[in-house]
mmCIF file of C-alpha atoms in Angstrom:
data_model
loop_
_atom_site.group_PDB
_atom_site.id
_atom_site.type_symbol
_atom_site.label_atom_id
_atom_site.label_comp_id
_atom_site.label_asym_id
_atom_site.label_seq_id
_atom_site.Cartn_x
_atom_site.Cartn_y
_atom_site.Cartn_z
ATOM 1 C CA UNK A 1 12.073 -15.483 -24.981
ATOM 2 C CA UNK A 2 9.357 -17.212 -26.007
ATOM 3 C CA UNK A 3 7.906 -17.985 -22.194
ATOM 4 C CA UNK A 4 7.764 -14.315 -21.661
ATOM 5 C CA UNK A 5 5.026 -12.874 -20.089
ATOM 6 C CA UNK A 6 3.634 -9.590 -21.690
ATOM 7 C CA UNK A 7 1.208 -7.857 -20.490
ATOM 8 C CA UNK A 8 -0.521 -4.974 -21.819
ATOM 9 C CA UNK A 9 -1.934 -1.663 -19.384
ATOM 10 C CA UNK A 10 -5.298 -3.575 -18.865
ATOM 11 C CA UNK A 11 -4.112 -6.864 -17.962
ATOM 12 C CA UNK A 12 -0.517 -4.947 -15.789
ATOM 13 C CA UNK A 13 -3.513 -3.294 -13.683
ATOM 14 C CA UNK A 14 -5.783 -6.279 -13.322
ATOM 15 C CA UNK A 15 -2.865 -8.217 -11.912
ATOM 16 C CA UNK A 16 -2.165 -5.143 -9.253
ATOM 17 C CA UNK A 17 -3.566 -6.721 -6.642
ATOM 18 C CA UNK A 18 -4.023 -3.938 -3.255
ATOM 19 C CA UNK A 19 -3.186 -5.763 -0.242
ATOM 20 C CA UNK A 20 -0.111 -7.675 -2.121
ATOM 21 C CA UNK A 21 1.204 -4.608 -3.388
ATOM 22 C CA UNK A 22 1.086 -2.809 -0.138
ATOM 23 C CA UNK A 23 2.410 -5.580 1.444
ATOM 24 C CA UNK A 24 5.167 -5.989 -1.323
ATOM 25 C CA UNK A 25 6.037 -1.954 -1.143
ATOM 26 C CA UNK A 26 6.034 -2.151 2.412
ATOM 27 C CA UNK A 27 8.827 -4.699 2.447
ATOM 28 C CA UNK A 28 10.618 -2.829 -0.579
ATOM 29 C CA UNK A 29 10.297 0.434 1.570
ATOM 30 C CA UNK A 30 12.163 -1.311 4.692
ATOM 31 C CA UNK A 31 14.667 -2.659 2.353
ATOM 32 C CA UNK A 32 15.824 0.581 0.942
ATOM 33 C CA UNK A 33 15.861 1.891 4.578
ATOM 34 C CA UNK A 34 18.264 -0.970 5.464
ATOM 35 C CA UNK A 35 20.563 -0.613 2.829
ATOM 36 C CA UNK A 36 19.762 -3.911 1.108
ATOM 37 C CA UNK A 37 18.342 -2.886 -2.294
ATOM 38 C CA UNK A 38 20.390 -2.011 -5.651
ATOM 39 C CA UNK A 39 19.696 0.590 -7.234
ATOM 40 C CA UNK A 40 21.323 3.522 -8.581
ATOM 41 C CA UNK A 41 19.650 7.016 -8.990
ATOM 42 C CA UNK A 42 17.362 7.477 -11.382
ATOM 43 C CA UNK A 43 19.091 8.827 -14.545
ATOM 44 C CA UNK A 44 17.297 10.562 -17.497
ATOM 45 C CA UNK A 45 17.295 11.905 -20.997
ATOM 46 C CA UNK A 46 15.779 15.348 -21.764
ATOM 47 C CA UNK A 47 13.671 16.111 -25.133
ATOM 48 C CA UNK A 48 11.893 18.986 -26.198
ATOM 49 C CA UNK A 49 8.427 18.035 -24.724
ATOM 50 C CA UNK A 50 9.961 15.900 -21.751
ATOM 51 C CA UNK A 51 12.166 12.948 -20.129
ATOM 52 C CA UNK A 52 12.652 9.505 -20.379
ATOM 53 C CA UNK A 53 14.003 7.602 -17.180
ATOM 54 C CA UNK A 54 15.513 4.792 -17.072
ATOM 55 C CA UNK A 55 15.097 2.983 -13.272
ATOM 56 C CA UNK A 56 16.676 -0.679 -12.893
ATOM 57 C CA UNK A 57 16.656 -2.444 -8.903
ATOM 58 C CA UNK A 58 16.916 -5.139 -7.385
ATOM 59 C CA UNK A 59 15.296 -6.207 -3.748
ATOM 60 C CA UNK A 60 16.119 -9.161 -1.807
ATOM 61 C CA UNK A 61 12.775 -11.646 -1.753
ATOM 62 C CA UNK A 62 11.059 -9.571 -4.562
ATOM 63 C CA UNK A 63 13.197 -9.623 -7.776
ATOM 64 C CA UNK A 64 15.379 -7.680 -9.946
ATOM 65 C CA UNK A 65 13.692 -5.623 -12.792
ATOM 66 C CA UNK A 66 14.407 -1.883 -14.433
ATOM 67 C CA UNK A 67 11.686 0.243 -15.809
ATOM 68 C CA UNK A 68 11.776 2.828 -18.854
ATOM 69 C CA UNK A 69 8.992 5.697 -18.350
ATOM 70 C CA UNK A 70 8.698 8.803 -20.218
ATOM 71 C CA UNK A 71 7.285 11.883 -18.761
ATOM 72 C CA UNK A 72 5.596 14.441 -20.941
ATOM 73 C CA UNK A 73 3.035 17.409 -21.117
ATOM 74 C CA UNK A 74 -0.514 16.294 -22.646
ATOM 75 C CA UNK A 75 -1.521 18.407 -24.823
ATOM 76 C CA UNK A 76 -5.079 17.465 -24.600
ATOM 77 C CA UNK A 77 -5.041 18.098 -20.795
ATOM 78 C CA UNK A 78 -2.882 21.091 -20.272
ATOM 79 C CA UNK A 79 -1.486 21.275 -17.040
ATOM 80 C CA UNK A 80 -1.033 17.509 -16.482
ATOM 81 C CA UNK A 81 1.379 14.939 -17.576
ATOM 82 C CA UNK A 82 1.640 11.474 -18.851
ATOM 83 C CA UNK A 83 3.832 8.509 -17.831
ATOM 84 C CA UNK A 84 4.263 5.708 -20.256
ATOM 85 C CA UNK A 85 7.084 3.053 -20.023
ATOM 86 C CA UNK A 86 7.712 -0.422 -20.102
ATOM 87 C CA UNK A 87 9.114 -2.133 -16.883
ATOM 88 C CA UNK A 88 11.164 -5.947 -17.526
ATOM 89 C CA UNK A 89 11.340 -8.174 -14.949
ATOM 90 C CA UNK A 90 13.902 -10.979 -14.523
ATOM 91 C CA UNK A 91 15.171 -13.896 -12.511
ATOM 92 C CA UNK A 92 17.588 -12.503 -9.987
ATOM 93 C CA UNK A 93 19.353 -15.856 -10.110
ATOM 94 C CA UNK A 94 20.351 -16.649 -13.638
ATOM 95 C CA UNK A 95 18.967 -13.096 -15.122
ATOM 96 C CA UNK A 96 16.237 -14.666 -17.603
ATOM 97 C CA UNK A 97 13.597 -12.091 -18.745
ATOM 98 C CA UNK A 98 10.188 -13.123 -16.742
ATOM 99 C CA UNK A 99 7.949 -10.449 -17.964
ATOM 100 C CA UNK A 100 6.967 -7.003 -19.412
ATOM 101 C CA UNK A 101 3.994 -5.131 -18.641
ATOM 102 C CA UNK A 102 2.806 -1.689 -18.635
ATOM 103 C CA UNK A 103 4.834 0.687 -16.922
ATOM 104 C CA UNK A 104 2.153 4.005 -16.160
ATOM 105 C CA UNK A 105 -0.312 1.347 -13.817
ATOM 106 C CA UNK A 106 2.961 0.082 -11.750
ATOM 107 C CA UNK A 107 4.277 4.056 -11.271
ATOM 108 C CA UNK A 108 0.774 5.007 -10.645
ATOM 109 C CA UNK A 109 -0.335 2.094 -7.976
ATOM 110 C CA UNK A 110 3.257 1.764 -6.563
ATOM 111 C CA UNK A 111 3.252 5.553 -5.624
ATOM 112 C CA UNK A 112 0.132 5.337 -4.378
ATOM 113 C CA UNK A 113 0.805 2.843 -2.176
ATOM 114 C CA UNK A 114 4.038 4.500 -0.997
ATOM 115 C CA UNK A 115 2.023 7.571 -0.068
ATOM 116 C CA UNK A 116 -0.836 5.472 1.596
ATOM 117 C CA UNK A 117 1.660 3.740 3.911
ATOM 118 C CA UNK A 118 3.169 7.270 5.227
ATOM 119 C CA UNK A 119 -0.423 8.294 5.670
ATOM 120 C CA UNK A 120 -1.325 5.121 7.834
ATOM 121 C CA UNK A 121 2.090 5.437 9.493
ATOM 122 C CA UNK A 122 2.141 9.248 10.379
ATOM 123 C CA UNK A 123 -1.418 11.392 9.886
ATOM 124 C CA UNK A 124 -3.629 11.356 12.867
ATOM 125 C CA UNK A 125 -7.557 10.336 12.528
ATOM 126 C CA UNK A 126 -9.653 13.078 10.486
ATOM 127 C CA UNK A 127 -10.350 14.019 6.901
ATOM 128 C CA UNK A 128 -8.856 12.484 4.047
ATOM 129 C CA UNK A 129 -8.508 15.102 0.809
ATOM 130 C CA UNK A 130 -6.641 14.276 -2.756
ATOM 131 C CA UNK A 131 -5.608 17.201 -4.616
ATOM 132 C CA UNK A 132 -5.469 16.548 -8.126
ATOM 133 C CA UNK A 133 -7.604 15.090 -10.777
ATOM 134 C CA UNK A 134 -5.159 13.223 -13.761
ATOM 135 C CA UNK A 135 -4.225 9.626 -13.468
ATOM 136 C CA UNK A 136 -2.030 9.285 -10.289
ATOM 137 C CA UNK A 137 -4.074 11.127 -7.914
ATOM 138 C CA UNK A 138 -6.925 8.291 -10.285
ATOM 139 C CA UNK A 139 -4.815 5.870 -8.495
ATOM 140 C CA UNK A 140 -4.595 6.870 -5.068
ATOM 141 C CA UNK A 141 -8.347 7.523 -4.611
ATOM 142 C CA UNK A 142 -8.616 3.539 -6.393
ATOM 143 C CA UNK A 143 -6.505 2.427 -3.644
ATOM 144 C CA UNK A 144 -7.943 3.972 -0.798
ATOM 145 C CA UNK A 145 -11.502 2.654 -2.216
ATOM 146 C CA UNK A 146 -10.039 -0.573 -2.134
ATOM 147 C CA UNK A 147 -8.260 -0.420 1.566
ATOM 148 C CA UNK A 148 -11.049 1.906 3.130
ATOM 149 C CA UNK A 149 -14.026 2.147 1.073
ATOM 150 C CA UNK A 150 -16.009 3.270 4.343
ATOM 151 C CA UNK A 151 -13.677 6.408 5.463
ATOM 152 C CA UNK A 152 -14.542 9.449 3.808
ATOM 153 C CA UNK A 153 -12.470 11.138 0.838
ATOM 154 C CA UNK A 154 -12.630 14.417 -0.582
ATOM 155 C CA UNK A 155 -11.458 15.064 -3.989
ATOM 156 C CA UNK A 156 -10.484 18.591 -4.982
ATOM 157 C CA UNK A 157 -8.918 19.912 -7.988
ATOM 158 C CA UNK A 158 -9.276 22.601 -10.881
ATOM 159 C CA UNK A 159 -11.369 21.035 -12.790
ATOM 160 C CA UNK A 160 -15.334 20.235 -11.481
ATOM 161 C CA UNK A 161 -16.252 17.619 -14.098
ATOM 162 C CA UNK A 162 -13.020 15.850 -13.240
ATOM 163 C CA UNK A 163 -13.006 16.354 -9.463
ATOM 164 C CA UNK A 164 -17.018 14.857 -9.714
ATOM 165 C CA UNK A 165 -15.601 11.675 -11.838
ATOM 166 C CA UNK A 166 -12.672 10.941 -9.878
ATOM 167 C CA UNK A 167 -14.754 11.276 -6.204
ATOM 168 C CA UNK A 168 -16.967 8.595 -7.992
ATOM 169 C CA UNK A 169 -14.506 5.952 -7.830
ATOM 170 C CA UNK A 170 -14.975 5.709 -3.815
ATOM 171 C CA UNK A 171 -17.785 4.548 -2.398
ATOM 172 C CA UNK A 172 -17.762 7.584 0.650
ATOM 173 C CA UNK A 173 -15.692 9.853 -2.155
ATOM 174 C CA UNK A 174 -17.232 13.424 -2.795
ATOM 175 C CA UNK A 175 -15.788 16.870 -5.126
ATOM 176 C CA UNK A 176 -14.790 19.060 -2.847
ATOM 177 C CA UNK A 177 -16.840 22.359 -2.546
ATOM 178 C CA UNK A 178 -15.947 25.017 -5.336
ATOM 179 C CA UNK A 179 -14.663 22.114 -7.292
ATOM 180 C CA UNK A 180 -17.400 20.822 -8.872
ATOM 181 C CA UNK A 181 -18.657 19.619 -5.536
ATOM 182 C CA UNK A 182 -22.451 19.163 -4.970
ATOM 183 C CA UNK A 183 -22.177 21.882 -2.552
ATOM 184 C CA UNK A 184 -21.050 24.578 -4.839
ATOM 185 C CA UNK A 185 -23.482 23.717 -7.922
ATOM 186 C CA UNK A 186 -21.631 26.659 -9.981
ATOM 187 C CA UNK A 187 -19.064 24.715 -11.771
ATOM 188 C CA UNK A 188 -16.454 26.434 -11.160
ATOM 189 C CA UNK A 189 -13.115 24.709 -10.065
ATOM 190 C CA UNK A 190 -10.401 26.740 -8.481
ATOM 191 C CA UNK A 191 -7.648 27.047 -5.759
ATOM 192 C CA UNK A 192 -10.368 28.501 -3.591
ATOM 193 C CA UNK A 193 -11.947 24.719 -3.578
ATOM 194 C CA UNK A 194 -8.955 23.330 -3.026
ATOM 195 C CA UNK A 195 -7.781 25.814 -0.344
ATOM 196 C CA UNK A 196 -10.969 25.077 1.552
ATOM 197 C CA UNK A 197 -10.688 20.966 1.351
ATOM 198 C CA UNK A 198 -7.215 20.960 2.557
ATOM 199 C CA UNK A 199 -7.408 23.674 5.611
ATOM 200 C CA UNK A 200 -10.275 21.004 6.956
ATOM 201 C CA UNK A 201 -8.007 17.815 6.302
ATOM 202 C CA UNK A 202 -5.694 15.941 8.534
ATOM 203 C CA UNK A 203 -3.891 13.754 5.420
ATOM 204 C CA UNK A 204 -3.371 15.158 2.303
ATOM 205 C CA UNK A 205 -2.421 13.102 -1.148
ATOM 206 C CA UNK A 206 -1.223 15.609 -3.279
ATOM 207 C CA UNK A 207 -1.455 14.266 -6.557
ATOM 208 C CA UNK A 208 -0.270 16.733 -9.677
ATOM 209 C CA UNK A 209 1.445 17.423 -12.631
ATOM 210 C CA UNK A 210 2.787 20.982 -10.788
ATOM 211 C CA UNK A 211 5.610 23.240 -11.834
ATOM 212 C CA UNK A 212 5.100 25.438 -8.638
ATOM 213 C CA UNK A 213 3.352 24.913 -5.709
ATOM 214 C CA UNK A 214 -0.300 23.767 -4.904
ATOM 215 C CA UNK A 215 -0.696 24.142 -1.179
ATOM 216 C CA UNK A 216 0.432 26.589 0.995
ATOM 217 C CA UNK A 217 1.313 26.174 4.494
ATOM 218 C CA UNK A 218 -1.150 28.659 6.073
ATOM 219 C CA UNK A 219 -3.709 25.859 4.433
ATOM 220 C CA UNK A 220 -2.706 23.306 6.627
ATOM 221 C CA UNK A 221 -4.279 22.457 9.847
ATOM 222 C CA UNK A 222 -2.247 22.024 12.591
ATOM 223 C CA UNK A 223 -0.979 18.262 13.065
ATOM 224 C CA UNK A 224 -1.581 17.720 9.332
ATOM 225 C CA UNK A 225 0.408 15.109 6.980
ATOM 226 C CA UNK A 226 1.090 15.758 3.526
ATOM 227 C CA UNK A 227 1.799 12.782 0.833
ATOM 228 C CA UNK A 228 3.285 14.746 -1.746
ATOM 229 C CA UNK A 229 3.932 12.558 -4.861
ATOM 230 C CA UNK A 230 4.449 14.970 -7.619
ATOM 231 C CA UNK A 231 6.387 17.730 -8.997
ATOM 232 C CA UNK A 232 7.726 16.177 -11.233
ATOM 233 C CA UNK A 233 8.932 19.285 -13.122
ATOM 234 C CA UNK A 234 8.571 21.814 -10.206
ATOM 235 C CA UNK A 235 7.887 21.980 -6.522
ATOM 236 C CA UNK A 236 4.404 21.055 -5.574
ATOM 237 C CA UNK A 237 4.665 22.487 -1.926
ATOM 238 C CA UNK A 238 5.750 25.621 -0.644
ATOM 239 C CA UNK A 239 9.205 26.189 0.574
ATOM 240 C CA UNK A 240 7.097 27.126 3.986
ATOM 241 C CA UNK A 241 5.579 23.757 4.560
ATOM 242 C CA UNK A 242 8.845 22.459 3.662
ATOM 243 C CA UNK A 243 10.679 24.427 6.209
ATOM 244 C CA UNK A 244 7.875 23.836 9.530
ATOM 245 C CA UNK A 245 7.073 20.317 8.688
ATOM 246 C CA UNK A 246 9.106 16.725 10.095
ATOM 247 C CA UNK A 247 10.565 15.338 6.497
ATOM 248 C CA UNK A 248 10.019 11.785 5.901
ATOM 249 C CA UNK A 249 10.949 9.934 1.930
ATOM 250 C CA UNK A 250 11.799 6.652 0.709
ATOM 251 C CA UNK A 251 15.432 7.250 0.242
ATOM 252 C CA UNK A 252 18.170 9.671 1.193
ATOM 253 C CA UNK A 253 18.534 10.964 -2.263
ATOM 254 C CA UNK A 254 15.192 12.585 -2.189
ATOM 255 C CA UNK A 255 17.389 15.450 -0.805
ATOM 256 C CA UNK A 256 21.114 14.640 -1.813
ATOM 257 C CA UNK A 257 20.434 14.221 -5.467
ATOM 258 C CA UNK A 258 19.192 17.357 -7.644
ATOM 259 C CA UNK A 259 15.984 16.223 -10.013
ATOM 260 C CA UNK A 260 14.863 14.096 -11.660
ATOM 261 C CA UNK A 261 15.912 11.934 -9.140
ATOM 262 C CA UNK A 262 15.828 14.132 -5.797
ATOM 263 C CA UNK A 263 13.027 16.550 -5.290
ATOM 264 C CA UNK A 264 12.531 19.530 -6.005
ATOM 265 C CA UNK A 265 11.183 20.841 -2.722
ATOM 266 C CA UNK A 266 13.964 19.230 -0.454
ATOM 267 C CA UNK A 267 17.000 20.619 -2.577
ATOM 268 C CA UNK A 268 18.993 22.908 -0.381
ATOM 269 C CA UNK A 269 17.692 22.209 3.228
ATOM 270 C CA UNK A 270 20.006 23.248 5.509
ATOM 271 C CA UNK A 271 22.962 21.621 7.045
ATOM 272 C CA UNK A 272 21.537 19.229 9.432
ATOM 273 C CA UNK A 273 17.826 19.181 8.341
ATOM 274 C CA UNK A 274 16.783 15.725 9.314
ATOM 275 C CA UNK A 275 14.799 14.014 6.430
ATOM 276 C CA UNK A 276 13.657 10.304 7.882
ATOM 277 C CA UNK A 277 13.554 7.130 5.360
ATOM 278 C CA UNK A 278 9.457 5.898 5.744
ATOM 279 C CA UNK A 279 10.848 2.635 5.820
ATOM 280 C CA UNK A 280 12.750 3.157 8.937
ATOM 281 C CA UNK A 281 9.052 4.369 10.633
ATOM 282 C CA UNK A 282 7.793 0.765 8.994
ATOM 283 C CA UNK A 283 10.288 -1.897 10.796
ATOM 284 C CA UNK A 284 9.981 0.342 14.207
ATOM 285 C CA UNK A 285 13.837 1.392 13.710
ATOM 286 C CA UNK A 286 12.457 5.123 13.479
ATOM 287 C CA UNK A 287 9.696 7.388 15.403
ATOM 288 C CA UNK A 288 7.079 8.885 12.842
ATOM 289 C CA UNK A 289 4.998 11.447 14.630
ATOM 290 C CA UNK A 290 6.098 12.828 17.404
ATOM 291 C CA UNK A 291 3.347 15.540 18.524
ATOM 292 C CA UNK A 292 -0.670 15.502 17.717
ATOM 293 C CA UNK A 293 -0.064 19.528 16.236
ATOM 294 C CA UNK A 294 3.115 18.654 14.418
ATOM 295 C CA UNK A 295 3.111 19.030 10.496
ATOM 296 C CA UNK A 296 4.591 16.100 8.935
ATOM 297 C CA UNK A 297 5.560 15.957 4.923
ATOM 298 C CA UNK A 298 6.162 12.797 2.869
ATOM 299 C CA UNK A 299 7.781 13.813 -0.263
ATOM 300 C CA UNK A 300 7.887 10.650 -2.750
ATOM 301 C CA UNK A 301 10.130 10.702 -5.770
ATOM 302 C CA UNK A 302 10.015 7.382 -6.627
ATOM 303 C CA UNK A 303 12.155 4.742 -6.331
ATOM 304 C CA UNK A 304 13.405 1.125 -8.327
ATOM 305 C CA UNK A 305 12.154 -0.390 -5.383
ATOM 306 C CA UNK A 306 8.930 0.404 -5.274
ATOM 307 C CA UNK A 307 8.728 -0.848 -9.351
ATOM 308 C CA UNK A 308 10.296 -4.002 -8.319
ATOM 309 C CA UNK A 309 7.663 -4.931 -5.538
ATOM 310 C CA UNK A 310 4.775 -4.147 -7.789
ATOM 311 C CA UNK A 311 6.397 -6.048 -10.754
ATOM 312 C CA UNK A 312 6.131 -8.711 -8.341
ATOM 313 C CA UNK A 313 3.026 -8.481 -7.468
ATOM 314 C CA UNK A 314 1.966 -8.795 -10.944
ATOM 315 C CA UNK A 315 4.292 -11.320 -12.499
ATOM 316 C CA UNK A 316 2.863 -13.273 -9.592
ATOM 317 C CA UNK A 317 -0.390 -12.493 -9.615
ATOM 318 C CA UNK A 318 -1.010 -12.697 -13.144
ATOM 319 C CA UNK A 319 0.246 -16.743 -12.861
ATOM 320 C CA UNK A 320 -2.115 -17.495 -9.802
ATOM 321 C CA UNK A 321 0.945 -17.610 -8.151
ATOM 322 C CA UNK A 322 0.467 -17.035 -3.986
ATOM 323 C CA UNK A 323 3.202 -14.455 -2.294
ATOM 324 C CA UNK A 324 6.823 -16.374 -1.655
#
């Protein structure tokens, strides 16, 4: 094992390069859709303060690699959660260990980019908000900066000093008003900030450590899309915005599996309730939106997949090496 590449958490998201990994979760995204990937659900053990996962997958073209994250509480940010992991790459052909790198940069960017391509598939032109402030809403606003620095975000969350940090990361990012926002000036982050931000949005990356939900329904403006990509441990959007919005996710067990690897918010939908794979709206083989004033919802659990594309993208970035 000695030409094994390691990689620590700086050098896993220096090698997560933005265009190859949407590119690379893109094709990972169709994959799934098509029924071409391995990968069983995502299984977990339970301690006291959290879970450990265990993911493994394989995807035609990009590889075959398995990823071991822990999710806990942070006690020196209460309300918010860590991910730390490893994920292990190897050679789908004679199943030689290529490399190890960080695992919280590849959940963080790969998510992101999941929840970017349902917002360039489905939202309509307007107002981009992120709700949250902790490291994977950190990502998404990184990733947009990188893809659009010119359009607009909005950052809104609880708490100002964070909101003001994280809006910094964009060139056209600002806090949302009432948290932490120039506007407000009173530093004081609450729901009301993030109520306000989201009712004047038309995509919204929602972005938390939640145990119950974050938005509301009577927030959202009409033809609105919602990226939800946490919840983790609870629902992060209200059984109401489940129930009027179009239901898109990466795979089928976002609703046929209970947590921690279906999600929470799409448990119990009723008989019939169409939820649509994203990667079907990618390759054409499925509409997206189908109205200018219809609600649409991409709920993101997660998926091997999307770890094997961005292992990819770093193994091969991180040698120089161009996309096969």
């Amino acid at each position: 094992m000695n030409d094994v590449l390691v990689l620590d958490r700086a050098a896993t998201a220096a090698a997560l390069d933005p265009h190859r990994l949407m590119a690379a979760v893109s094709e990972a995204l169709v994959a799934v859709a098509r029924g071409t990937v391995s990968a069983p659900p995502r299984t977990a053990a339970f301690a006291p303060g959290g879970l450990l996962g265990a993911m493994p997958g394989y995807v035609p073209g990009l590889g075959l690699a398995a990823k071991l994250v822990s999710v806990f509480a942070d006690p020196a940010r209460p309300g918010r959660s860590s991910h730390r992991g490893v994920v292990a790459l190897f050679d789908p052909e004679d199943g030689r260990p290529l490399a190890f790198m960080d695992a919280e940069p590849v959940t963080a960017w790969r998510t992101a980019a999941a929840a970017t391509h349902s917002a360039l598939a489905l939202a309509r032109p307007g107002p981009v908000v992120v709700v949250g402030t902790g490291a994977q809403a950190r990502a998404q606003v990184r990733l947009l900066a990188a893809l659009r620095p010119a359009e607009p975000v909005t950052v809104a969350g609880r708490d100002p000093a964070a909101a003001r940090a994280l809006a910094a990361l964009h060139p056209a990012g600002r806090a949302a008003s009432g948290a932490g926002g120039a506007e407000s000036g009173n530093g004081t982050g609450s729901a009301n900030g993030i109520e306000t931000a989201v009712r004047e949005a038309a995509t919204v990356y929602c972005c938390t450590g939640a145990t119950r939900p974050v938005l509301r329904r009577d927030w959202l403006a009409p033809g609105a899309h919602v990226s939800s990509v946490g919840g983790s441990h609870g629902p992060e959007l209200d059984a109401d915005t489940v129930r009027d919005a179009t239901l898109f996710a990466e795979w089928h067990g976002a609703a046929d599996t209970p947590p921690p690897s279906g999600a929470h918010e799409l448990q119990g939908l009723p008989e019939g309730r169409a939820v649509t794979l994203l990667g079907s709206v990618l390759c054409g083989e499925a509409p997206g939106r189908t109205s200018p004033d219809r609600l649409t919802v991409f709920k993101s659990t997660g998926h091997a997949a999307l770890d094997v594309a961005a292992a990819y993208v770093v193994h091969r970035t991180a040698l120089g090496r161009p996309p096969e």
